């Protein structure tokens, strides 16, 4: 249940409790007032009937002497010389008695039913029920409105925070929710402050990484030149191989630093995806098989797309097993190997730098999929990773969805 409906339910419940309590109070107050008025009327009538009876000897107001239906309580009061009223409950409603001593041990009494007046109480109860339902409905509507505004601001805040987590450094939660000095505004300011502090820290780390990699390029260039001047032989080949690996690592670290800076921009062009993949894959991975189910024209940067495709093919060849299949289906490009599949932490958390997976997927320096993910983000594409089910042969599956 969302906050909107929780708040609406709470307001509806409180409204229902309040109107029920007020209705009970009003009902009881009206009933007591009605009975008290009936008692007062009966008391005045029995006094008048007694005066007329003592003067003329006639009984008026349907009065009776020594009525056999007189309640014992009234008989007791009359025997003590006291005038009293009594409310008796019957099947048809309430009956109000009044009795007074008439001399010589006799008792003059009156009785009147208040069934007609009870209909007024029934009408009052009906009115109270209708009013209570109206109050609850109005309270619920107000709760839905207020809760909707509150939850809408919270959803905007969550969306803005998610965009900031995805790398959008220009988004601010407080601007997304429209400001405000309530608790939501305070939360937005706290999230913005946290995001700014985190962004400054990440920028400092990225700058340090880029500076280190950049400073390594100059001595590395000299090292490459010196390695090329070594005499032919096995030791020289090992040196050249390690120097080449070091040079590749430095270039990849620089590329990751640029991608982290969120300043990279794609040079978008219309590209026939099927034809592009069919021509590039044999160069990047000669042993891979290409299948074009449906071609599509996509808006992308050919250089960055080739970089993503190359890294996926290298990862499949290095950590998977043959055959490596590349499938083009409209704007989708799917690269699959038949090895042990991606490790569980990669599927759960995504690619991590300098993490090459389990021991059976060792090799490389763990930046290939990180770079592929960053370049896909620059292209506005979506890169996902999963493992094929064992029933279909297993293996790692990387799928790239490009914008048309």
Short mmCIF file of C-alpha atoms in Angstrom, two decimals:
data_model
loop_
_atom_site.label_atom_id
_atom_site.label_comp_id
_atom_site.label_asym_id
_atom_site.label_seq_id
_atom_site.Cartn_x
_atom_site.Cartn_y
_atom_site.Cartn_z
CA UNK A 1 0.00 0.00 0.00
CA UNK A 2 1.41 3.37 -1.03
CA UNK A 3 1.72 6.37 1.26
CA UNK A 4 -1.23 8.00 -0.50
CA UNK A 5 -3.63 5.21 0.37
CA UNK A 6 -2.20 4.74 3.86
CA UNK A 7 -2.85 8.40 4.62
CA UNK A 8 -6.32 8.20 3.07
CA UNK A 9 -7.15 5.10 5.09
CA UNK A 10 -5.91 6.76 8.30
CA UNK A 11 -8.01 9.89 7.69
CA UNK A 12 -11.06 7.77 6.81
CA UNK A 13 -10.62 5.69 9.97
CA UNK A 14 -10.23 8.76 12.21
CA UNK A 15 -13.23 10.42 10.54
CA UNK A 16 -15.31 7.28 11.05
CA UNK A 17 -14.35 7.06 14.73
CA UNK A 18 -15.12 10.75 15.31
CA UNK A 19 -18.51 10.70 13.57
CA UNK A 20 -19.53 7.46 15.28
CA UNK A 21 -18.63 8.91 18.67
CA UNK A 22 -20.46 12.18 17.94
CA UNK A 23 -23.49 10.30 16.58
CA UNK A 24 -23.72 8.20 19.73
CA UNK A 25 -23.45 11.31 21.91
CA UNK A 26 -26.13 13.13 19.90
CA UNK A 27 -28.41 10.07 19.86
CA UNK A 28 -28.15 9.53 23.61
CA UNK A 29 -28.55 13.24 24.35
CA UNK A 30 -31.68 13.43 22.16
CA UNK A 31 -33.13 10.28 23.74
CA UNK A 32 -32.50 11.50 27.31
CA UNK A 33 -33.92 14.93 26.47
CA UNK A 34 -37.03 13.35 24.91
CA UNK A 35 -37.65 11.12 27.93
CA UNK A 36 -37.10 13.97 30.39
CA UNK A 37 -39.56 16.16 28.49
CA UNK A 38 -42.10 13.35 28.53
CA UNK A 39 -41.63 12.95 32.29
CA UNK A 40 -42.14 16.69 32.86
CA UNK A 41 -45.31 16.70 30.76
CA UNK A 42 -46.71 13.67 32.58
CA UNK A 43 -45.88 15.26 35.95
CA UNK A 44 -47.79 18.43 35.05
CA UNK A 45 -50.72 16.43 33.70
CA UNK A 46 -51.03 14.24 36.80
CA UNK A 47 -51.01 17.36 39.01
CA UNK A 48 -53.74 18.94 36.92
CA UNK A 49 -55.75 15.70 36.89
CA UNK A 50 -55.47 15.46 40.70
CA UNK A 51 -56.75 19.05 41.18
CA UNK A 52 -59.71 18.45 38.86
CA UNK A 53 -60.49 15.12 40.52
CA UNK A 54 -60.40 16.65 44.01
CA UNK A 55 -62.63 19.54 42.86
CA UNK A 56 -65.17 17.85 40.61
CA UNK A 57 -64.63 14.16 41.19
CA UNK A 58 -64.05 13.62 37.45
CA UNK A 59 -61.07 11.87 35.91
CA UNK A 60 -59.47 13.68 32.95
CA UNK A 61 -56.49 12.97 30.67
CA UNK A 62 -57.43 9.27 30.78
CA UNK A 63 -56.38 9.15 34.40
CA UNK A 64 -57.19 6.10 36.50
CA UNK A 65 -57.59 5.36 40.19
CA UNK A 66 -55.65 2.34 41.45
CA UNK A 67 -54.77 1.20 37.92
CA UNK A 68 -53.96 -2.57 38.11
CA UNK A 69 -51.12 -2.08 35.62
CA UNK A 70 -49.40 0.47 37.82
CA UNK A 71 -45.73 -0.43 38.22
CA UNK A 72 -44.83 -1.53 41.77
CA UNK A 73 -42.17 1.20 41.99
CA UNK A 74 -44.79 3.92 41.56
CA UNK A 75 -47.10 2.19 44.06
CA UNK A 76 -44.29 2.29 46.61
CA UNK A 77 -43.69 6.02 46.08
CA UNK A 78 -47.44 6.77 46.29
CA UNK A 79 -47.80 4.78 49.51
CA UNK A 80 -45.03 6.97 50.92
CA UNK A 81 -47.00 10.07 49.93
CA UNK A 82 -44.73 11.07 47.05
CA UNK A 83 -45.53 11.98 43.46
CA UNK A 84 -43.28 10.23 40.87
CA UNK A 85 -42.84 9.41 37.20
CA UNK A 86 -41.66 6.15 35.71
CA UNK A 87 -40.48 5.05 32.24
CA UNK A 88 -41.51 1.55 31.25
CA UNK A 89 -40.14 -0.27 28.20
CA UNK A 90 -42.65 -2.24 26.11
CA UNK A 91 -42.65 -4.01 22.77
CA UNK A 92 -44.06 -0.92 21.06
CA UNK A 93 -41.60 1.49 22.61
CA UNK A 94 -41.52 3.44 25.84
CA UNK A 95 -44.43 4.18 28.18
CA UNK A 96 -44.25 7.09 30.65
CA UNK A 97 -46.20 6.79 33.91
CA UNK A 98 -47.00 9.46 36.47
CA UNK A 99 -48.62 8.71 39.83
CA UNK A 100 -49.62 10.71 42.86
CA UNK A 101 -51.49 9.92 46.12
CA UNK A 102 -55.28 10.68 45.84
CA UNK A 103 -56.19 10.23 49.53
CA UNK A 104 -57.63 7.29 51.46
CA UNK A 105 -54.79 5.09 50.21
CA UNK A 106 -55.80 5.53 46.58
CA UNK A 107 -53.38 6.33 43.75
CA UNK A 108 -54.19 8.47 40.70
CA UNK A 109 -52.04 7.62 37.72
CA UNK A 110 -51.54 8.52 34.04
CA UNK A 111 -49.79 6.57 31.31
CA UNK A 112 -48.77 7.70 27.83
CA UNK A 113 -46.77 5.98 25.13
CA UNK A 114 -44.10 7.98 23.30
CA UNK A 115 -43.98 5.82 20.19
CA UNK A 116 -44.67 8.82 17.96
CA UNK A 117 -41.82 10.70 19.49
CA UNK A 118 -39.57 7.71 18.90
CA UNK A 119 -40.12 8.16 15.17
CA UNK A 120 -38.41 11.54 15.55
CA UNK A 121 -35.47 9.71 17.10
CA UNK A 122 -35.43 7.29 14.15
CA UNK A 123 -35.37 10.20 11.72
CA UNK A 124 -32.54 11.71 13.74
CA UNK A 125 -30.57 8.43 13.55
CA UNK A 126 -31.10 8.28 9.79
CA UNK A 127 -29.85 11.84 9.44
CA UNK A 128 -26.83 11.06 11.60
CA UNK A 129 -25.97 8.00 9.46
CA UNK A 130 -26.22 9.99 6.23
CA UNK A 131 -24.12 12.80 7.70
CA UNK A 132 -21.54 10.35 9.03
CA UNK A 133 -21.16 8.67 5.63
CA UNK A 134 -20.81 12.07 3.97
CA UNK A 135 -18.15 13.16 6.47
CA UNK A 136 -16.18 9.92 6.01
CA UNK A 137 -16.35 10.23 2.21
CA UNK A 138 -15.27 13.88 2.31
CA UNK A 139 -12.44 13.04 4.73
CA UNK A 140 -11.32 10.20 2.48
CA UNK A 141 -11.38 12.48 -0.56
CA UNK A 142 -9.30 15.06 1.30
CA UNK A 143 -6.90 12.31 2.38
CA UNK A 144 -6.55 11.09 -1.21
CA UNK A 145 -5.86 14.65 -2.38
CA UNK A 146 -3.34 15.48 0.35
CA UNK A 147 -1.71 12.05 0.18
CA UNK A 148 -1.54 12.29 -3.61
CA UNK A 149 0.32 15.58 -3.46
CA UNK A 150 2.69 14.26 -0.82
CA UNK A 151 3.36 10.97 -2.61
CA UNK A 152 3.76 12.83 -5.92
CA UNK A 153 6.52 14.95 -4.41
CA UNK A 154 8.17 11.89 -2.93
CA UNK A 155 8.00 10.09 -6.29
CA UNK A 156 9.59 13.09 -7.97
CA UNK A 157 12.29 13.10 -5.32
CA UNK A 158 12.91 9.37 -5.81
CA UNK A 159 13.06 9.79 -9.60
CA UNK A 160 15.51 12.68 -9.31
CA UNK A 161 17.66 10.73 -6.83
CA UNK A 162 17.65 7.75 -9.19
CA UNK A 163 18.75 9.98 -12.08
CA UNK A 164 21.54 11.35 -9.92
CA UNK A 165 22.60 7.80 -9.04
CA UNK A 166 22.67 6.97 -12.76
CA UNK A 167 25.21 9.72 -13.34
CA UNK A 168 23.11 12.81 -14.15
CA UNK A 169 25.14 15.40 -12.28
CA UNK A 170 22.86 18.30 -13.18
CA UNK A 171 19.73 17.00 -11.48
CA UNK A 172 18.71 18.37 -8.09
CA UNK A 173 16.04 16.77 -5.95
CA UNK A 174 14.89 20.06 -4.41
CA UNK A 175 14.24 21.56 -7.83
CA UNK A 176 12.42 18.40 -8.95
CA UNK A 177 9.88 18.60 -6.10
CA UNK A 178 9.41 22.36 -6.38
CA UNK A 179 11.12 23.42 -3.15
CA UNK A 180 9.14 23.68 0.07
CA UNK A 181 10.00 23.97 3.75
CA UNK A 182 8.31 20.79 4.93
CA UNK A 183 9.92 17.45 5.74
CA UNK A 184 10.05 16.49 2.05
CA UNK A 185 11.98 19.68 1.29
CA UNK A 186 14.41 18.94 4.12
CA UNK A 187 14.91 15.43 2.76
CA UNK A 188 15.54 16.83 -0.71
CA UNK A 189 18.14 19.27 0.61
CA UNK A 190 19.87 16.49 2.51
CA UNK A 191 19.94 14.23 -0.56
CA UNK A 192 21.29 17.08 -2.72
CA UNK A 193 24.02 17.80 -0.18
CA UNK A 194 24.94 14.11 -0.06
CA UNK A 195 24.97 13.90 -3.86
CA UNK A 196 27.18 17.00 -4.13
CA UNK A 197 29.64 15.62 -1.59
CA UNK A 198 29.71 12.25 -3.32
CA UNK A 199 30.14 13.90 -6.71
CA UNK A 200 33.08 15.94 -5.44
CA UNK A 201 34.69 12.83 -4.04
CA UNK A 202 34.16 10.84 -7.22
CA UNK A 203 35.46 13.71 -9.31
CA UNK A 204 38.58 13.91 -7.15
CA UNK A 205 39.16 10.17 -7.48
CA UNK A 206 38.57 10.31 -11.24
CA UNK A 207 40.98 13.22 -11.56
CA UNK A 208 43.65 11.37 -9.59
CA UNK A 209 43.17 8.26 -11.74
CA UNK A 210 43.32 10.27 -14.96
CA UNK A 211 46.39 12.19 -13.79
CA UNK A 212 48.22 9.00 -12.83
CA UNK A 213 47.38 7.33 -16.13
CA UNK A 214 48.33 10.46 -18.06
CA UNK A 215 51.64 10.80 -16.27
CA UNK A 216 52.40 7.15 -17.04
CA UNK A 217 52.00 7.69 -20.78
CA UNK A 218 55.25 9.62 -21.20
CA UNK A 219 57.59 7.09 -19.56
CA UNK A 220 55.55 4.30 -21.11
CA UNK A 221 56.13 5.73 -24.59
CA UNK A 222 59.85 5.72 -23.94
CA UNK A 223 59.60 2.17 -22.60
CA UNK A 224 57.81 1.04 -25.76
CA UNK A 225 60.48 2.64 -27.91
CA UNK A 226 63.25 1.06 -25.88
CA UNK A 227 61.57 -2.34 -26.09
CA UNK A 228 61.45 -2.12 -29.87
CA UNK A 229 65.23 -1.53 -29.92
CA UNK A 230 66.01 -4.72 -28.01
CA UNK A 231 67.70 -7.49 -30.03
CA UNK A 232 65.49 -10.32 -31.25
CA UNK A 233 64.98 -13.19 -28.84
CA UNK A 234 62.64 -14.73 -26.34
CA UNK A 235 63.44 -12.26 -23.52
CA UNK A 236 62.80 -9.34 -25.86
CA UNK A 237 59.44 -10.79 -26.89
CA UNK A 238 58.41 -11.15 -23.25
CA UNK A 239 59.39 -7.54 -22.54
CA UNK A 240 57.48 -6.28 -25.59
CA UNK A 241 54.43 -8.32 -24.60
CA UNK A 242 54.37 -6.93 -21.04
CA UNK A 243 55.00 -3.40 -22.30
CA UNK A 244 52.10 -3.78 -24.71
CA UNK A 245 49.85 -5.06 -21.89
CA UNK A 246 50.88 -2.12 -19.70
CA UNK A 247 50.18 0.32 -22.51
CA UNK A 248 46.72 -1.21 -23.06
CA UNK A 249 45.98 -0.99 -19.34
CA UNK A 250 46.95 2.70 -19.20
CA UNK A 251 44.80 3.52 -22.23
CA UNK A 252 41.85 1.65 -20.73
CA UNK A 253 42.23 3.44 -17.40
CA UNK A 254 42.24 6.79 -19.23
CA UNK A 255 39.11 5.77 -21.14
CA UNK A 256 37.34 4.74 -17.94
CA UNK A 257 38.28 8.08 -16.36
CA UNK A 258 36.84 9.97 -19.33
CA UNK A 259 33.63 7.94 -19.20
CA UNK A 260 33.31 8.57 -15.46
CA UNK A 261 33.55 12.29 -16.10
CA UNK A 262 30.21 12.21 -17.99
CA UNK A 263 31.69 14.63 -20.53
CA UNK A 264 31.86 12.20 -23.45
CA UNK A 265 29.51 12.94 -26.35
CA UNK A 266 28.61 10.55 -29.15
CA UNK A 267 28.91 11.53 -32.82
CA UNK A 268 25.59 10.05 -33.88
CA UNK A 269 25.00 8.79 -37.40
CA UNK A 270 22.46 6.61 -39.17
CA UNK A 271 23.96 3.13 -39.29
CA UNK A 272 22.56 -0.05 -40.87
CA UNK A 273 23.16 -2.31 -37.88
CA UNK A 274 23.11 -5.67 -39.66
CA UNK A 275 25.60 -4.61 -42.31
CA UNK A 276 27.81 -2.92 -39.71
CA UNK A 277 28.01 -6.05 -37.55
CA UNK A 278 28.49 -8.34 -40.55
CA UNK A 279 31.57 -6.34 -41.63
CA UNK A 280 33.10 -5.62 -38.20
CA UNK A 281 32.80 -8.98 -36.43
CA UNK A 282 35.13 -10.95 -38.79
CA UNK A 283 37.83 -8.36 -38.10
CA UNK A 284 37.28 -8.24 -34.33
CA UNK A 285 36.72 -11.99 -33.80
CA UNK A 286 37.44 -14.11 -36.88
CA UNK A 287 35.94 -17.26 -35.36
CA UNK A 288 32.58 -15.71 -34.37
CA UNK A 289 29.39 -16.57 -36.25
CA UNK A 290 27.11 -13.72 -37.38
CA UNK A 291 23.35 -14.09 -37.88
CA UNK A 292 21.13 -11.21 -39.02
CA UNK A 293 17.47 -11.97 -38.34
CA UNK A 294 16.19 -8.46 -39.10
CA UNK A 295 18.16 -5.38 -40.07
CA UNK A 296 17.48 -1.93 -38.66
CA UNK A 297 18.83 1.61 -39.03
CA UNK A 298 19.98 2.94 -35.68
CA UNK A 299 21.31 6.29 -34.45
CA UNK A 300 24.75 5.60 -33.03
CA UNK A 301 28.44 6.44 -33.07
CA UNK A 302 30.19 3.81 -35.24
CA UNK A 303 33.50 4.17 -33.40
CA UNK A 304 31.99 3.70 -29.96
CA UNK A 305 29.71 0.90 -31.18
CA UNK A 306 32.74 -0.94 -32.56
CA UNK A 307 34.47 -0.46 -29.20
CA UNK A 308 31.49 -1.99 -27.33
CA UNK A 309 31.20 -4.86 -29.80
CA UNK A 310 34.94 -5.54 -29.69
CA UNK A 311 35.03 -5.66 -25.89
CA UNK A 312 32.09 -8.06 -25.78
CA UNK A 313 33.73 -10.34 -28.33
CA UNK A 314 37.07 -10.25 -26.53
CA UNK A 315 35.33 -11.09 -23.25
CA UNK A 316 33.47 -13.99 -24.90
CA UNK A 317 36.64 -15.36 -26.49
CA UNK A 318 38.80 -14.93 -23.39
CA UNK A 319 36.42 -16.08 -20.68
CA UNK A 320 33.90 -18.22 -22.59
CA UNK A 321 34.14 -21.06 -25.03
CA UNK A 322 33.54 -21.51 -28.74
CA UNK A 323 31.41 -21.07 -30.65
CA UNK A 324 30.76 -17.34 -30.19
CA UNK A 325 27.48 -16.27 -31.80
CA UNK A 326 26.53 -12.71 -32.74
CA UNK A 327 22.86 -12.18 -33.47
CA UNK A 328 21.29 -9.00 -34.93
CA UNK A 329 17.54 -8.69 -34.54
CA UNK A 330 16.36 -5.18 -35.34
CA UNK A 331 17.99 -2.78 -32.84
CA UNK A 332 19.23 -5.69 -30.71
CA UNK A 333 22.78 -7.10 -30.86
CA UNK A 334 23.30 -10.29 -28.87
CA UNK A 335 26.74 -11.78 -28.19
CA UNK A 336 26.77 -15.29 -26.74
CA UNK A 337 29.49 -17.77 -25.92
CA UNK A 338 29.15 -21.36 -24.71
CA UNK A 339 31.37 -21.17 -21.65
CA UNK A 340 30.56 -21.26 -17.93
CA UNK A 341 28.60 -17.97 -18.06
CA UNK A 342 28.94 -14.72 -16.18
CA UNK A 343 29.72 -14.88 -12.45
CA UNK A 344 26.86 -14.27 -10.04
CA UNK A 345 28.28 -11.01 -8.66
CA UNK A 346 28.47 -9.51 -12.15
CA UNK A 347 24.84 -10.42 -12.85
CA UNK A 348 23.84 -8.96 -9.48
CA UNK A 349 25.95 -5.79 -9.33
CA UNK A 350 27.08 -5.21 -12.90
CA UNK A 351 30.67 -5.01 -14.21
CA UNK A 352 33.32 -3.98 -11.69
CA UNK A 353 36.74 -2.58 -12.43
CA UNK A 354 39.72 -4.91 -12.19
CA UNK A 355 37.45 -7.87 -11.42
CA UNK A 356 37.80 -10.71 -13.87
CA UNK A 357 35.30 -13.10 -12.31
CA UNK A 358 35.93 -16.60 -11.05
CA UNK A 359 39.10 -18.57 -11.58
CA UNK A 360 37.78 -20.27 -14.68
CA UNK A 361 37.12 -16.86 -16.26
CA UNK A 362 40.55 -15.41 -15.44
CA UNK A 363 42.66 -13.29 -17.75
CA UNK A 364 42.67 -9.62 -18.73
CA UNK A 365 42.55 -6.76 -16.29
CA UNK A 366 38.78 -6.51 -15.75
CA UNK A 367 38.00 -3.23 -17.55
CA UNK A 368 36.51 -4.54 -20.79
CA UNK A 369 32.90 -4.85 -19.69
CA UNK A 370 33.18 -1.66 -17.63
CA UNK A 371 34.24 0.25 -20.75
CA UNK A 372 31.53 -1.44 -22.82
CA UNK A 373 28.89 -0.39 -20.28
CA UNK A 374 30.19 3.19 -20.18
CA UNK A 375 30.30 3.51 -23.97
CA UNK A 376 26.78 2.06 -24.23
CA UNK A 377 25.60 4.72 -21.80
CA UNK A 378 27.17 7.44 -23.96
CA UNK A 379 25.37 5.99 -27.00
CA UNK A 380 22.06 6.04 -25.16
CA UNK A 381 21.92 2.25 -25.48
CA UNK A 382 21.15 -0.40 -22.91
CA UNK A 383 23.61 -3.22 -22.23
CA UNK A 384 22.41 -6.17 -20.16
CA UNK A 385 24.04 -9.42 -19.07
CA UNK A 386 22.54 -12.81 -18.34
CA UNK A 387 23.34 -16.51 -18.58
CA UNK A 388 21.66 -18.84 -21.05
CA UNK A 389 19.78 -21.76 -19.48
CA UNK A 390 21.69 -25.06 -19.34
CA UNK A 391 18.98 -26.70 -21.42
CA UNK A 392 20.01 -24.56 -24.40
CA UNK A 393 23.74 -25.08 -23.93
CA UNK A 394 24.48 -22.43 -21.27
CA UNK A 395 26.97 -19.66 -21.75
CA UNK A 396 27.17 -15.91 -21.19
CA UNK A 397 24.78 -13.64 -23.08
CA UNK A 398 25.37 -9.91 -23.50
CA UNK A 399 22.58 -7.96 -25.22
CA UNK A 400 22.83 -4.40 -26.54
CA UNK A 401 19.68 -2.44 -27.33
CA UNK A 402 20.36 0.57 -29.56
CA UNK A 403 18.02 3.51 -30.17
CA UNK A 404 16.48 3.49 -33.65
#
